C-alpha atoms as one frame of an Amber mdcrd trajectory, in Angstrom:
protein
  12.991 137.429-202.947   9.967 136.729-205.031   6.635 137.911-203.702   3.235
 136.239-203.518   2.238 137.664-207.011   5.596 136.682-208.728   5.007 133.174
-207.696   1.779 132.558-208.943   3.203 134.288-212.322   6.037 132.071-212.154
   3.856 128.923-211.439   1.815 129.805-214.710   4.821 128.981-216.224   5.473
 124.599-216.833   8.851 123.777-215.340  10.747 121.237-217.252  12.436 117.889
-214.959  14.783 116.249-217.647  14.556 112.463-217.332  18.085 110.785-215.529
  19.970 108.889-217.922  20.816 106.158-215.264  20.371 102.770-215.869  17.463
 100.356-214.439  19.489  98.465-212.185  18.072  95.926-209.224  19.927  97.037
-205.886  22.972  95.396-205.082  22.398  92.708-202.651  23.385  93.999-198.882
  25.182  92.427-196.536  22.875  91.437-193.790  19.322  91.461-195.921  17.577
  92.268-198.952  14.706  94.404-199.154  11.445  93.668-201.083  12.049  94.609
-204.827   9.017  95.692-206.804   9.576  96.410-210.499   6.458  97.597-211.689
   5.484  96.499-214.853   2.745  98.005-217.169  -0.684  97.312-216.229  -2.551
  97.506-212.362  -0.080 100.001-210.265  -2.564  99.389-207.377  -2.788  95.789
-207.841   1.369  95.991-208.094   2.043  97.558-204.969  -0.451  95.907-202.698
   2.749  94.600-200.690   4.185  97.754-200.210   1.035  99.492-198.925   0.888
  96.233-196.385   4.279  97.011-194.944   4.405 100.720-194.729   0.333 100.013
-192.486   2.628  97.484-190.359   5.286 100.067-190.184   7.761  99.129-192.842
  10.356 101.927-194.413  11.125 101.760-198.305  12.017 103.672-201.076   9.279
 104.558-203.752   9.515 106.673-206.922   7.858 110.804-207.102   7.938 112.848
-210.029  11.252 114.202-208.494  13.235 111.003-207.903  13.710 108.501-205.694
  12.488 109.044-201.702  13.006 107.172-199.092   9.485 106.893-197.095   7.501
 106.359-193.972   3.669 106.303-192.926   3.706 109.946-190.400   2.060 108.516
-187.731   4.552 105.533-187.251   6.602 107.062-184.714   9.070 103.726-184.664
   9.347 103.641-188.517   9.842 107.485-188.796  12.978 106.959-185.959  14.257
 104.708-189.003  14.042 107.233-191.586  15.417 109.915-189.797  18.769 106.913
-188.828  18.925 106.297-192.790  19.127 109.851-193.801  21.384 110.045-190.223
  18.766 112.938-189.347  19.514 112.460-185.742  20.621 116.391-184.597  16.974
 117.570-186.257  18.643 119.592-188.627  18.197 117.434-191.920  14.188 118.047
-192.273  11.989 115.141-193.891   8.932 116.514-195.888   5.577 115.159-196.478
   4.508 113.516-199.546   0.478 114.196-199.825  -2.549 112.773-201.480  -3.626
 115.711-202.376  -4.632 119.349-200.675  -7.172 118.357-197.894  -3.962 116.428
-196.555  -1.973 119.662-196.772  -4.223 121.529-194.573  -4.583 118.823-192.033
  -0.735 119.392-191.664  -0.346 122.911-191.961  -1.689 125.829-190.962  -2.080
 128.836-193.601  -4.783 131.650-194.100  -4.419 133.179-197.059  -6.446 132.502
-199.911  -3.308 133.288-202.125  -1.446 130.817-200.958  -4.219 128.317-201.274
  -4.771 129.356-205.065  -0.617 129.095-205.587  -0.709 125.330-204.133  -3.864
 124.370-206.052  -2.169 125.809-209.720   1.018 124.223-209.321  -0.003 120.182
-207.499   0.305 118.725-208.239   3.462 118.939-209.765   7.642 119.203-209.289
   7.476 121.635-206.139   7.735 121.283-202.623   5.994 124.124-200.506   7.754
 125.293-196.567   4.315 126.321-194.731   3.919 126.186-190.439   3.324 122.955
-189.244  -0.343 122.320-187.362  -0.530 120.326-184.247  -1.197 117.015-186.231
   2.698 116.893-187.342   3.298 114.167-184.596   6.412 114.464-182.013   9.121
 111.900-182.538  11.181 111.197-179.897  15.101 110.040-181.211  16.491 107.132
-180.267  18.610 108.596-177.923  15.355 109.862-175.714  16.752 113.109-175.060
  15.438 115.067-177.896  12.180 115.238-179.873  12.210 116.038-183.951   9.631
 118.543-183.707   9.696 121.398-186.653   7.828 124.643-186.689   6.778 124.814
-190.468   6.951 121.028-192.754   7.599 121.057-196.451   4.669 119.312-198.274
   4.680 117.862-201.668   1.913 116.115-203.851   4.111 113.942-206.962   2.606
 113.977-210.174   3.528 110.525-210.160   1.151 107.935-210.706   3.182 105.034
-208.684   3.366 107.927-205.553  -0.141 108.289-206.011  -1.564 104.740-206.403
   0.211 104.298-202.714  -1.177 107.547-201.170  -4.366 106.682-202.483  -4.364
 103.226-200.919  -2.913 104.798-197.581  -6.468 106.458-197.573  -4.623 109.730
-197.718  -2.413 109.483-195.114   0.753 111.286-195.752   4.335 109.409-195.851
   7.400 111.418-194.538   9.889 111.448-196.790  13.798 111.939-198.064  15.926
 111.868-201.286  17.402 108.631-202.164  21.411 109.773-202.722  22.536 109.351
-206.381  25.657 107.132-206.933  28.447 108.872-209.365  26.382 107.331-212.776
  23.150 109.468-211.629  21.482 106.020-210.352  19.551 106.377-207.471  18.423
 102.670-207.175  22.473 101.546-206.233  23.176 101.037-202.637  25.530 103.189
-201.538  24.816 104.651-198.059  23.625 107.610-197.000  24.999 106.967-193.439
  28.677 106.588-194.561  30.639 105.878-197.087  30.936 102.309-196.912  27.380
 101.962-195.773  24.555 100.510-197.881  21.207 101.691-197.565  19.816  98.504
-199.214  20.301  96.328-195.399  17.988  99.605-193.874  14.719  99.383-195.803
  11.780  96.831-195.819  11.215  97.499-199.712  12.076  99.451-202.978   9.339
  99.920-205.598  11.423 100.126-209.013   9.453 102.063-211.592  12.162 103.109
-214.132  14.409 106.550-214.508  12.691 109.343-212.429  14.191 112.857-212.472
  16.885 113.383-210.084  17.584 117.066-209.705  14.973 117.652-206.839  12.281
 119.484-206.386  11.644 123.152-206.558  11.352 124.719-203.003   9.156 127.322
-202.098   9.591 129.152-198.036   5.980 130.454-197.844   6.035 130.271-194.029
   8.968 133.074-194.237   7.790 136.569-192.313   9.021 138.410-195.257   7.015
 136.522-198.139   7.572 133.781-200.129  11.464 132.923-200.257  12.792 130.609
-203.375  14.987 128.293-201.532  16.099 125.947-204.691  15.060 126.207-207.805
């Protein structure tokens, strides 16, 4: 169970994502609707994904690219939008948590709530980048209350993530730094994470669920590296 020190020692060192070998496919067409597709040429990411900012302010879902993969995505403070995400990923028992993807650190510490210095100097060496960091959760993590108005999502610590992406970041940046809650995209068999095949059953397709999907070639698809640093015990390597 690495400590405090270890981890910034192991941050010094780069972490290599290997590129998926999938192919750039255009999700299959869903039953009921089709999504939004964005396939973002060279050029004016910005300019490229003025839509998608527009939908995710009016409370749209969608699936954007990170430095990690794939994520499925909502603005945090749409409580209706975030109900959707946690459907999709069929988060309804609470125990599936979604994590935030950040601007940058000032978002973190709106979010979170952490004292030490160390920790501070860990997240500022390794965002951004690959990792995604457990800390406790401040009072500005909103409440969501399921759909079945019995039970609230409501988590003591939040993992928060800031993509070395430049896509990821052109949106946070035109979100005015608002955070988006977030989950994986599942991979289909051929490592493509752009294919519609559901995350709520087999048979399902994701594709019918979300407003848009920004397309912006192979990402990495083995995850991000997880960090508990809200543990009692120190900082706990959770996936690597």
């Amino acid at each position: 169970m690495p400590r405090l020190s270890a981890l910034v020692l192991l941050l010094s060192t780069p972490t290599t994502h290997a590129l998926a070998a999938a192919k750039r496919r255009k999700p299959s067409k869903p039953k009921t609707s089709e999504p939004d597709y964005i396939d973002i040429q060279d050029g004016d990411v910005a300019w490229q994904c003025e839509s998608v900012v527009e939908t995710l302010k009016s409370g749209g879902v969608g699936v954007i690219p990170t430095d990690t993969g794939y994520a499925f995505c909502a603005r945090v403070n749409e409580k209706d939008a975030v109900r959707r995400l946690l459907d999709i990923k069929g988060a309804d028992s609470g125990k599936k948590p979604l994590a935030l993807l950040c601007r940058d650190l000032a978002a973190i510490d709106q979010y979170t709530r952490y004292q030490s210095r160390t920790i501070f100097k860990v997240l500022k060496k390794a965002l951004p980048g690959p990792y995604t960091f457990v800390l406790p959760a401040s009072e500005h993590l909103p409440r969501v209350l399921l759909k079945n108005g019995k039970r609230q999502w409501k988590r003591n610590t939040v993992g928060v993530r800031v993509p070395a992406d430049a896509v990821c970041a052109a949106i946070l940046e035109a979100l005015d730094g608002e955070p988006l809650f977030c989950s994986s995209v599942p991979v289909s068999e051929d490592g493509d994470q752009l294919v519609c095949h559901g995350p709520l059953d087999e048979d399902g397709s994701w594709c019918s669920l979300v407003d848009f999907v920004v397309d912006a070639g192979p990402r990495p698809i083995e995850g991000s590296t997880i960090y508990d640093l809200a543990a009692d015990d120190g900082p706990v390597l959770v996936r690597e």
